[in-house]
CSV table of C-alpha atoms and ligand atoms in Angstrom, one decimal:
chain,number,residue,atom,x,y,z
A,4,MET,CA,13.7,-22.5,-6.3
A,5,THR,CA,12.4,-23.2,-9.7
A,6,ILE,CA,10.0,-20.7,-11.1
A,7,VAL,CA,8.6,-21.4,-14.5
A,8,GLN,CA,7.7,-18.1,-16.1
A,9,PRO,CA,7.3,-17.4,-19.8
A,10,MET,CA,8.4,-14.0,-21.1
A,11,THR,CA,5.6,-12.1,-22.7
A,12,PRO,CA,6.3,-9.6,-25.4
A,13,ALA,CA,6.2,-5.9,-24.3
A,14,ARG,CA,3.1,-5.2,-26.5
A,15,SER,CA,2.6,-1.6,-25.8
A,16,GLY,CA,6.2,-0.7,-25.3
A,17,THR,CA,5.4,0.0,-21.6
A,18,ALA,CA,5.1,-3.4,-20.2
A,19,GLU,CA,8.2,-5.0,-18.7
A,20,PRO,CA,8.7,-8.6,-19.6
A,21,GLY,CA,6.6,-10.8,-17.3
A,22,TYR,CA,3.8,-8.3,-16.8
A,23,MET,CA,0.5,-7.5,-18.5
A,24,THR,CA,-0.7,-3.8,-18.6
A,25,GLY,CA,-4.0,-2.4,-17.4
A,26,PHE,CA,-6.0,-1.9,-14.2
A,27,GLY,CA,-8.7,-4.4,-13.3
A,28,ASN,CA,-8.7,-6.0,-16.7
A,29,GLN,CA,-10.0,-9.5,-17.3
A,30,PHE,CA,-6.5,-10.9,-17.7
A,31,GLU,CA,-5.6,-14.4,-18.9
A,32,THR,CA,-2.2,-16.0,-18.7
A,33,GLU,CA,-0.7,-19.4,-18.8
A,34,ALA,CA,2.8,-20.7,-18.1
A,35,LEU,CA,2.2,-23.9,-20.1
A,36,PRO,CA,0.5,-23.8,-23.5
A,37,GLY,CA,-3.1,-24.8,-23.3
A,38,ALA,CA,-3.3,-24.8,-19.5
A,39,LEU,CA,-6.3,-22.4,-19.6
A,40,PRO,CA,-9.6,-24.0,-20.6
A,41,ILE,CA,-11.3,-22.2,-23.5
A,42,GLY,CA,-14.9,-21.1,-23.2
A,43,ARG,CA,-15.5,-22.5,-19.8
A,44,ASN,CA,-14.0,-22.3,-16.3
A,45,SER,CA,-14.4,-25.8,-14.9
A,46,PRO,CA,-14.1,-28.6,-17.4
A,47,GLN,CA,-14.5,-32.2,-16.4
A,48,LYS,CA,-10.8,-32.7,-16.6
A,49,CYS,CA,-8.3,-29.7,-16.7
A,50,ALA,CA,-5.3,-29.8,-19.0
A,51,TYR,CA,-2.1,-31.2,-17.5
A,52,GLY,CA,-4.1,-32.8,-14.6
A,53,LEU,CA,-4.6,-29.4,-13.0
A,54,TYR,CA,-7.3,-28.5,-10.5
A,55,ALA,CA,-9.6,-25.5,-11.1
A,56,GLU,CA,-10.2,-23.2,-8.2
A,57,GLN,CA,-12.1,-19.9,-8.0
A,58,LEU,CA,-10.8,-17.1,-5.8
A,59,SER,CA,-13.5,-14.5,-5.1
A,60,GLY,CA,-12.5,-11.1,-3.8
A,61,SER,CA,-16.1,-9.8,-3.8
A,62,PRO,CA,-19.4,-11.5,-2.9
A,63,PHE,CA,-20.6,-13.5,-5.9
A,64,THR,CA,-23.5,-11.0,-6.4
A,65,ALA,CA,-21.5,-7.8,-6.2
A,66,PRO,CA,-22.3,-5.3,-9.1
A,67,ARG,CA,-20.2,-5.8,-12.1
A,68,ALA,CA,-18.1,-2.6,-11.4
A,69,SER,CA,-16.9,-4.1,-8.1
A,70,ASN,CA,-17.2,-7.8,-8.8
A,71,GLU,CA,-13.8,-9.4,-8.5
A,72,ARG,CA,-12.8,-13.1,-9.0
A,73,SER,CA,-10.2,-15.2,-10.7
A,74,TRP,CA,-10.0,-18.8,-11.8
A,75,LEU,CA,-6.7,-20.5,-10.9
A,76,TYR,CA,-5.5,-23.7,-12.6
A,77,ARG,CA,-3.1,-25.3,-10.1
A,78,ILE,CA,-1.2,-28.5,-9.2
A,79,ARG,CA,-3.2,-28.9,-6.0
A,80,PRO,CA,-6.2,-26.9,-4.8
A,81,THR,CA,-5.7,-24.8,-1.7
A,82,VAL,CA,-7.7,-27.3,0.4
A,83,ALA,CA,-4.8,-29.8,-0.2
A,84,HIS,CA,-2.2,-27.2,0.8
A,85,TRP,CA,-3.6,-27.3,4.3
A,86,GLY,CA,-2.7,-28.8,7.7
A,87,ARG,CA,-3.2,-28.4,11.4
A,88,PHE,CA,-2.9,-24.7,11.9
A,89,GLU,CA,-1.5,-23.5,15.2
A,90,ARG,CA,-1.6,-19.9,16.4
A,91,ILE,CA,1.8,-18.3,16.6
A,92,ASP,CA,3.2,-15.1,17.9
A,93,ALA,CA,2.4,-12.2,15.5
A,94,GLY,CA,5.3,-10.2,17.0
A,95,LEU,CA,4.6,-6.5,16.6
A,96,TRP,CA,1.8,-6.9,14.1
A,97,ARG,CA,-1.5,-5.6,15.4
A,98,THR,CA,-5.1,-5.6,14.0
A,99,ALA,CA,-8.0,-3.2,14.6
A,100,PRO,CA,-9.6,-2.8,16.9
A,101,CYS,CA,-6.5,-2.4,19.0
A,102,ALA,CA,-6.8,0.1,21.9
A,103,GLU,CA,-3.7,-0.9,23.9
A,104,VAL,CA,-2.5,2.7,24.7
A,105,GLU,CA,-4.0,6.1,25.1
A,106,MET,CA,-2.0,8.9,23.4
A,107,PRO,CA,-2.4,12.6,24.2
A,108,ILE,CA,-4.2,14.3,21.3
A,109,GLN,CA,-1.4,15.9,19.4
A,110,PRO,CA,0.4,15.7,16.0
A,111,LEU,CA,2.8,12.8,16.1
A,112,ARG,CA,6.0,12.2,14.1
A,113,TRP,CA,8.8,9.6,14.1
A,114,ASN,CA,12.3,9.3,12.7
A,115,PRO,CA,13.0,6.4,10.4
A,116,LEU,CA,13.3,3.0,12.2
A,117,PRO,CA,16.7,1.4,11.9
A,118,ILE,CA,16.9,-1.9,10.0
A,119,PRO,CA,17.9,-4.5,12.6
A,120,ALA,CA,21.1,-6.5,12.2
A,121,GLU,CA,19.6,-9.9,12.9
A,122,GLY,CA,18.0,-12.1,10.3
A,123,ILE,CA,14.3,-11.3,10.0
A,124,THR,CA,11.8,-12.0,7.2
A,125,LEU,CA,9.3,-9.5,6.1
A,126,LEU,CA,6.6,-11.2,8.1
A,127,GLN,CA,8.7,-11.0,11.2
A,128,GLY,CA,9.5,-7.4,10.5
A,129,ILE,CA,6.0,-5.9,10.3
A,130,ARG,CA,5.7,-3.2,13.0
A,131,THR,CA,2.2,-1.8,13.4
A,132,ILE,CA,2.1,2.0,13.9
A,133,THR,CA,-1.6,2.6,13.8
A,134,THR,CA,-4.9,0.7,13.4
A,135,ALA,CA,-8.3,2.1,12.5
A,136,GLY,CA,-11.8,0.7,12.2
A,137,ASP,CA,-12.4,-3.0,12.7
A,138,ALA,CA,-11.0,-5.8,10.6
A,139,ALA,CA,-13.9,-8.1,11.5
A,140,THR,CA,-16.5,-5.7,9.9
A,141,GLN,CA,-14.2,-5.3,6.9
A,142,SER,CA,-13.7,-1.6,7.4
A,143,GLY,CA,-10.7,0.4,8.4
A,144,MET,CA,-7.0,-0.1,8.0
A,145,ALA,CA,-3.6,-0.5,9.6
A,146,ALA,CA,-0.4,1.4,8.9
A,147,HIS,CA,2.8,-0.5,9.4
A,148,ILE,CA,6.5,-0.2,8.8
A,149,TYR,CA,8.2,-3.3,7.4
A,150,LEU,CA,11.8,-4.1,8.0
A,151,ALA,CA,13.5,-7.3,6.6
A,152,THR,CA,17.0,-8.6,6.3
A,153,ARG,CA,16.4,-12.0,4.8
A,154,SER,CA,14.1,-13.7,2.3
A,155,MET,CA,11.2,-16.0,3.3
A,156,VAL,CA,12.5,-19.5,2.5
A,157,ASP,CA,10.1,-22.5,2.4
A,158,GLU,CA,7.4,-20.2,3.7
A,159,VAL,CA,4.3,-18.8,2.1
A,160,PHE,CA,1.8,-16.4,3.5
A,161,TYR,CA,-1.7,-15.1,2.9
A,162,ASN,CA,-3.8,-12.5,4.6
A,163,ALA,CA,-7.5,-13.2,5.1
A,164,ASP,CA,-8.0,-9.9,7.0
A,165,ALA,CA,-6.8,-7.4,4.4
A,166,GLU,CA,-5.5,-6.4,1.1
A,167,MET,CA,-1.8,-5.3,1.4
A,168,LEU,CA,-0.4,-2.2,-0.2
A,169,PHE,CA,3.4,-2.2,-0.1
A,170,VAL,CA,5.3,1.1,-0.4
A,171,PRO,CA,9.1,0.4,-0.5
A,172,GLN,CA,11.3,3.1,0.9
A,173,GLN,CA,14.6,1.3,0.9
A,174,GLY,CA,15.7,-1.8,-1.0
A,175,ALA,CA,14.1,-4.0,-3.6
A,176,LEU,CA,11.3,-6.5,-2.8
A,177,ARG,CA,10.4,-9.5,-4.8
A,178,LEU,CA,6.8,-10.8,-4.2
A,179,ALA,CA,6.6,-14.3,-5.6
A,180,THR,CA,2.8,-14.8,-5.7
A,181,GLU,CA,0.4,-17.5,-6.8
A,182,PHE,CA,-0.3,-15.2,-9.8
A,183,GLY,CA,3.3,-14.6,-10.8
A,184,VAL,CA,6.3,-12.6,-9.7
A,185,ILE,CA,6.3,-8.9,-8.9
A,186,ASP,CA,9.5,-6.9,-8.4
A,187,ILE,CA,9.3,-3.5,-6.8
A,188,ALA,CA,11.8,-0.9,-5.6
A,189,PRO,CA,11.4,2.6,-4.0
A,190,GLY,CA,9.2,4.8,-6.2
A,191,GLU,CA,7.0,1.8,-7.0
A,192,ILE,CA,4.1,0.2,-5.1
A,193,ALA,CA,2.5,-3.3,-5.1
A,194,VAL,CA,-1.0,-4.4,-4.1
A,195,ILE,CA,-1.6,-8.0,-3.0
A,196,PRO,CA,-5.3,-8.8,-2.7
A,197,ARG,CA,-6.9,-10.5,0.3
A,198,GLY,CA,-6.3,-14.2,0.1
A,199,VAL,CA,-3.5,-14.3,-2.4
A,200,LYS,CA,-0.5,-16.4,-1.3
A,201,PHE,CA,3.0,-15.0,-1.6
A,202,ARG,CA,6.5,-15.2,-0.5
A,203,ALA,CA,8.6,-12.0,0.1
A,204,GLU,CA,12.2,-12.2,-1.1
A,205,LEU,CA,15.1,-9.7,-0.9
A,206,PRO,CA,17.1,-9.9,-4.1
A,207,ALA,CA,19.4,-7.0,-3.1
A,208,GLY,CA,19.7,-7.0,0.7
A,209,PRO,CA,17.9,-5.4,3.6
A,210,VAL,CA,14.6,-3.5,3.0
A,211,ARG,CA,12.5,-1.0,4.7
A,212,GLY,CA,9.1,0.4,3.7
A,213,TYR,CA,5.5,1.2,4.5
A,214,LEU,CA,2.6,-1.2,4.4
A,215,CYS,CA,-1.1,-0.4,4.5
A,216,GLU,CA,-3.5,-3.2,5.4
A,217,ASN,CA,-6.8,-2.4,3.9
A,218,TYR,CA,-9.7,-4.2,5.7
A,219,GLY,CA,-12.3,-2.6,3.4
A,220,GLY,CA,-13.3,-2.4,-0.2
A,221,ALA,CA,-10.5,-3.3,-2.7
A,222,LEU,CA,-8.4,-0.4,-3.8
A,223,THR,CA,-9.4,1.0,-7.1
A,224,LEU,CA,-8.8,4.1,-9.2
A,225,PRO,CA,-10.7,7.2,-8.1
A,226,GLU,CA,-13.3,8.8,-10.4
A,227,ARG,CA,-11.8,11.7,-12.4
A,228,GLY,CA,-15.0,13.8,-12.7
A,229,PRO,CA,-14.4,16.9,-14.7
A,230,ILE,CA,-10.7,16.1,-15.1
A,231,GLY,CA,-11.8,13.7,-17.9
A,232,ALA,CA,-10.4,10.5,-19.3
A,233,ASN,CA,-6.7,11.1,-18.7
A,234,CYS,CA,-4.1,12.1,-16.0
A,235,LEU,CA,-3.7,11.1,-12.4
A,236,ALA,CA,-2.9,7.3,-12.4
A,237,ASN,CA,-3.6,6.0,-15.9
A,238,PRO,CA,-4.8,2.4,-16.0
A,239,ARG,CA,-2.3,1.3,-18.7
A,240,ASP,CA,0.6,1.9,-16.3
A,241,PHE,CA,-0.5,-0.8,-13.8
A,242,LEU,CA,1.3,-4.1,-14.3
A,243,THR,CA,0.0,-7.5,-13.4
A,244,PRO,CA,2.3,-10.5,-13.5
A,245,VAL,CA,2.1,-13.3,-16.0
A,246,ALA,CA,1.5,-16.8,-14.6
A,247,ALA,CA,4.5,-18.5,-12.9
A,248,TYR,CA,4.6,-21.6,-10.8
A,249,GLU,CA,6.8,-23.9,-8.9
A,250,ASP,CA,6.3,-27.7,-8.8
A,251,ARG,CA,8.2,-28.2,-5.5
A,252,GLU,CA,7.7,-31.1,-3.2
A,253,ALA,CA,9.4,-29.8,-0.1
A,254,PRO,CA,8.4,-29.0,3.5
A,255,THR,CA,6.8,-25.5,3.3
A,256,ARG,CA,5.4,-23.5,6.1
A,257,MET,CA,2.1,-21.9,5.4
A,258,LEU,CA,1.3,-18.8,7.4
A,259,VAL,CA,-2.2,-17.2,7.4
A,260,LYS,CA,-3.4,-14.0,9.1
A,261,TRP,CA,-7.0,-14.6,10.0
A,262,GLY,CA,-9.1,-12.7,12.6
A,263,GLY,CA,-6.1,-10.7,13.7
A,264,SER,CA,-4.0,-13.7,14.6
A,265,LEU,CA,-1.2,-15.4,12.8
A,266,TRP,CA,-1.6,-19.1,12.1
A,267,ALA,CA,1.0,-21.6,10.8
A,268,ALA,CA,0.9,-25.2,9.4
A,269,GLU,CA,3.4,-27.4,7.8
A,270,LEU,CA,2.8,-28.4,4.2
A,271,ALA,CA,4.4,-31.0,2.0
A,272,ALA,CA,4.6,-28.9,-1.2
A,273,SER,CA,4.7,-25.3,-2.3
A,274,PRO,CA,1.3,-23.7,-2.8
A,275,LEU,CA,2.7,-21.3,-5.4
A,276,ASP,CA,1.7,-23.9,-8.0
A,277,VAL,CA,-0.7,-22.0,-10.2
A,278,VAL,CA,0.1,-22.8,-13.8
A,279,ALA,CA,-2.5,-20.6,-15.4
A,280,TRP,CA,-5.1,-18.1,-14.4
A,281,HIS,CA,-7.7,-15.7,-15.7
A,282,GLY,CA,-9.9,-13.0,-14.1
A,283,ASN,CA,-9.7,-9.6,-12.6
A,284,TYR,CA,-8.7,-10.4,-9.0
A,285,ALA,CA,-4.9,-10.4,-9.1
A,286,PRO,CA,-1.9,-8.6,-7.6
A,287,TYR,CA,-0.4,-5.6,-9.4
A,288,LYS,CA,2.4,-3.0,-9.3
A,289,TYR,CA,2.6,0.7,-10.3
A,290,ASP,CA,5.4,3.1,-10.7
A,291,LEU,CA,4.4,6.3,-8.8
A,292,ARG,CA,6.6,8.4,-11.1
A,293,ARG,CA,4.1,7.7,-13.9
A,294,TYR,CA,1.4,9.6,-12.0
A,295,SER,CA,0.3,12.7,-13.9
A,296,PRO,CA,-0.5,15.3,-11.3
A,297,VAL,CA,-3.2,17.9,-11.9
A,298,GLY,CA,-3.3,21.0,-9.8
A,299,PRO,CA,-4.0,24.8,-9.5
A,300,LEU,CA,-2.9,26.7,-12.6
A,301,LEU,CA,-3.6,30.2,-11.4
A,302,PHE,CA,-4.1,30.6,-7.7
A,303,ASP,CA,-4.9,28.7,-4.5
A,304,HIS,CA,-3.9,25.3,-3.3
A,305,ALA,CA,-6.2,22.4,-4.2
A,306,ASP,CA,-7.4,19.7,-1.7
A,307,PRO,CA,-4.8,16.9,-1.5
A,308,SER,CA,-7.4,14.5,-2.8
A,309,ILE,CA,-6.4,15.8,-6.3
A,310,PHE,CA,-3.3,13.5,-5.8
A,311,THR,CA,-5.2,10.3,-5.1
A,312,VAL,CA,-3.6,7.3,-6.7
A,313,LEU,CA,-5.9,4.6,-5.3
A,314,THR,CA,-9.0,4.6,-3.2
A,315,SER,CA,-10.8,2.0,-1.1
A,316,PRO,CA,-14.5,3.1,-1.2
A,317,SER,CA,-16.9,2.9,1.6
A,318,GLU,CA,-20.7,2.5,1.5
A,319,THR,CA,-20.9,6.3,1.4
A,320,PRO,CA,-19.9,7.7,-2.0
A,321,GLY,CA,-16.9,10.0,-1.7
A,322,THR,CA,-16.1,9.0,1.8
A,323,ALA,CA,-13.1,6.7,1.5
A,324,ASN,CA,-12.2,3.8,3.7
A,325,ILE,CA,-8.7,4.7,2.5
A,326,ASP,CA,-7.2,7.1,0.1
A,327,PHE,CA,-3.7,6.5,-1.0
A,328,VAL,CA,-2.4,9.9,-1.9
A,329,ILE,CA,1.1,11.0,-3.2
A,330,PHE,CA,3.0,14.3,-3.3
A,331,PRO,CA,5.2,13.7,-6.4
A,332,ASP,CA,7.5,16.0,-8.4
A,333,ARG,CA,5.4,18.9,-9.7
A,334,TRP,CA,5.5,22.5,-10.7
A,335,MET,CA,4.2,25.2,-8.3
A,336,VAL,CA,2.9,28.1,-10.4
A,337,ALA,CA,0.0,29.7,-8.5
A,338,GLU,CA,0.1,33.5,-8.3
A,339,ASN,CA,-0.5,35.4,-5.0
A,340,THR,CA,-0.9,32.1,-3.2
A,341,PHE,CA,0.5,30.5,-0.1
A,342,ARG,CA,1.8,27.5,-2.0
A,343,PRO,CA,2.4,24.8,0.7
A,344,PRO,CA,-0.7,23.0,2.2
A,345,TRP,CA,-2.9,25.3,4.2
A,346,TYR,CA,-3.6,25.0,7.9
A,347,HIS,CA,-6.5,22.7,8.5
A,348,MET,CA,-8.5,20.3,10.6
A,349,ASN,CA,-10.0,17.3,8.9
A,350,ILE,CA,-12.5,14.5,9.7
A,351,MET,CA,-10.1,12.1,7.8
A,352,SER,CA,-7.0,11.0,9.6
A,353,GLU,CA,-3.7,11.1,7.9
A,354,PHE,CA,-0.7,8.7,8.2
A,355,MET,CA,2.1,10.2,6.2
A,356,GLY,CA,5.4,8.9,5.0
A,357,LEU,CA,8.3,10.1,2.9
A,358,ILE,CA,9.9,7.8,0.3
A,359,TYR,CA,12.6,10.2,-0.9
A,360,GLY,CA,13.4,13.9,-1.0
A,361,GLN,CA,11.9,16.7,1.0
A,362,TYR,CA,8.2,17.5,1.8
A,363,ASP,CA,7.4,21.2,1.2
A,364,ALA,CA,5.3,21.7,4.3
A,365,LYS,CA,7.9,20.3,6.7
A,366,PRO,CA,11.3,21.0,5.3
A,367,GLN,CA,13.1,19.9,8.5
A,368,GLY,CA,12.6,16.9,10.8
A,369,PHE,CA,10.6,14.8,8.3
A,370,THR,CA,13.2,12.6,6.7
A,371,PRO,CA,12.9,9.7,4.2
A,372,GLY,CA,11.7,6.6,6.1
A,373,GLY,CA,10.1,8.8,8.8
A,374,PHE,CA,6.3,9.0,9.3
A,375,SER,CA,3.7,11.2,11.0
A,376,LEU,CA,0.1,11.0,12.1
A,377,HIS,CA,-2.3,13.9,12.0
A,378,ASN,CA,-5.5,12.4,13.4
A,379,CYS,CA,-9.2,13.0,13.0
A,380,MET,CA,-10.0,16.7,13.8
A,381,LEU,CA,-6.5,17.5,15.1
A,382,PRO,CA,-5.0,20.7,13.7
A,383,HIS,CA,-2.0,20.7,11.4
A,384,GLY,CA,-0.2,22.6,8.7
A,385,PRO,CA,3.2,24.1,7.8
A,386,ASP,CA,5.8,24.7,10.5
A,387,MET,CA,7.2,28.1,11.2
A,388,ASP,CA,10.0,27.9,8.7
A,389,ALA,CA,7.7,26.7,5.9
A,390,PHE,CA,5.2,29.4,6.7
A,391,GLU,CA,7.7,32.3,6.9
A,392,GLY,CA,9.5,31.0,3.8
A,393,ALA,CA,6.4,30.6,1.7
A,394,SER,CA,4.8,33.8,2.8
A,395,ASN,CA,7.8,35.8,1.7
A,396,ALA,CA,8.9,33.8,-1.4
A,397,ASP,CA,9.2,35.3,-4.8
A,398,LEU,CA,6.4,33.5,-6.6
A,399,LYS,CA,8.2,32.4,-9.7
A,400,PRO,CA,7.3,29.1,-11.2
A,401,HIS,CA,9.1,26.6,-9.1
A,402,LYS,CA,9.6,22.9,-9.5
A,403,LEU,CA,9.5,20.5,-6.6
A,404,SER,CA,12.0,17.8,-7.7
A,405,GLY,CA,13.2,14.5,-6.4
A,406,THR,CA,10.4,14.2,-3.9
A,407,MET,CA,7.8,11.5,-3.1
A,408,ALA,CA,5.7,11.7,0.0
A,409,PHE,CA,2.4,9.9,0.5
A,410,MET,CA,-0.6,9.5,2.8
A,411,PHE,CA,-2.7,6.6,3.9
A,412,GLU,CA,-5.8,8.6,4.7
A,413,THR,CA,-8.9,7.1,6.3
A,414,ARG,CA,-12.3,8.2,7.4
A,415,PHE,CA,-11.7,6.5,10.7
A,416,PRO,CA,-9.5,7.7,13.6
A,417,GLN,CA,-6.2,5.9,13.8
A,418,ARG,CA,-5.1,4.5,17.1
A,419,VAL,CA,-1.4,4.4,17.8
A,420,THR,CA,0.0,1.0,19.0
A,421,ARG,CA,1.9,0.8,22.3
A,422,TYR,CA,5.0,-0.1,20.2
A,423,ALA,CA,4.8,3.1,18.2
A,424,ALA,CA,4.0,5.2,21.3
A,425,GLU,CA,7.1,4.0,23.1
A,426,LEU,CA,9.5,4.1,20.2
A,427,PRO,CA,12.7,6.1,20.9
A,428,GLU,CA,12.3,7.4,17.3
A,429,ARG,CA,9.1,9.3,18.2
A,430,GLN,CA,9.9,13.0,18.2
A,431,ALA,CA,8.7,14.1,21.6
A,432,GLU,CA,8.7,17.8,20.7
A,433,TYR,CA,6.9,17.5,17.4
A,434,GLY,CA,3.5,18.1,19.0
A,435,ALA,CA,4.5,21.7,19.8
A,436,TYR,CA,5.6,22.8,16.4
A,437,GLY,CA,2.5,25.0,16.0
A,438,ALA,CA,3.5,27.1,19.1
A,439,LYS,CA,6.5,28.5,17.3
A,440,LEU,CA,4.4,30.3,14.8
A,441,ARG,CA,4.6,34.0,15.4
A,442,LYS,CA,1.8,36.5,15.7
A,443,HIS,CA,1.7,38.8,12.7
A,444,PHE,CA,-1.6,40.5,13.4
A,445,ASP,CA,-1.5,44.3,13.2
A,446,PRO,CA,-4.9,46.1,13.2
A,447,SER,CA,-3.4,49.3,11.8
A,448,ARG,CA,-2.0,47.5,8.7
A,449,PRO,CA,-4.6,46.0,6.4
B,27,FE2,FE1,-3.9,17.2,6.3
């Protein structure tokens, strides 16, 4: 594989070589000097004999704040990277609506899925756990586990149904995209917008992680309101790759997910052939350890929305199609307060995973790589050990260290797939954890 990628200087001291800093910027980058036209998008002839192509992530007429598009200058336009597509088996990948099994209403939790021994690519290793909403109406999401043991070779993929949020839990992932190369490892995330072609490579062996398919509005930074101009996820910490391309005339399999089905066609050349691009519709990565958490300084436990990294807005302000929320290292200082999350029921439904460490509301049974589902209006909260421990703890300032849990939270109920329902890793007894909580009520003791 030949990837031509110039090294850009680390201007702010924070950018790694090969990335540009900022969230949703109007970026511009070229792998060959002068490949980008100046002052126009579509000259009569592009430099180097390139084709100009616009990729629009929003309708043309979307308001400026949500208008997303990029101009790509490529060896061949996508229409030339095309062929006779045939529908192929999508394996364990499911798309909403998907009502293939009816689960009893209860909290659900699973142990980590083992990485298989056989050679599977990331696309072959996507196992859908839940789906929500309806991909065809561009609302809702799916939560998956990905497992892979080998790189995609002579294969490129794009997803017409969804934006893809990768949350690695084990192993490094290289996403060679049309826009450039993104490397991520546990503790980092990457977002590949809808329609962006990429190949997933495994530079350091087998991988496991979580994947959210977002059928709705593109993930963006949440409003900060009275928090002000800083903290939470700061825009400068997001990294978008510089242009990189391959000029490779070799049989390449193009896979496309469209309408919930997987399609494949044979191409004569690699479509990762974008020599230069500009615009604000591009893949990016972010290191979750750069998140600056804000929380209660005196008493009580704030709503978990205070830890939102990215949000996919819906038509109703404040009612997210998806919130991506993390529970990172942080100090617990609240006085006279039950410090873990409180007991609650919520209209939003919560798919939760643990990247590393221990989650404070569930110190046992929720292990890195595991996952849980607390669905729309189903009760949940700390288990007995967490409740008894936190109710009797000496409330000194305490640091939660070496931990990173997260939620894919959506306004829609999440439906479990048949695969997830039947997994031997599902903890059959988890639904009864609440029954172990003891009665403490004593009317004679205020
Ligand atoms: Fe919750």
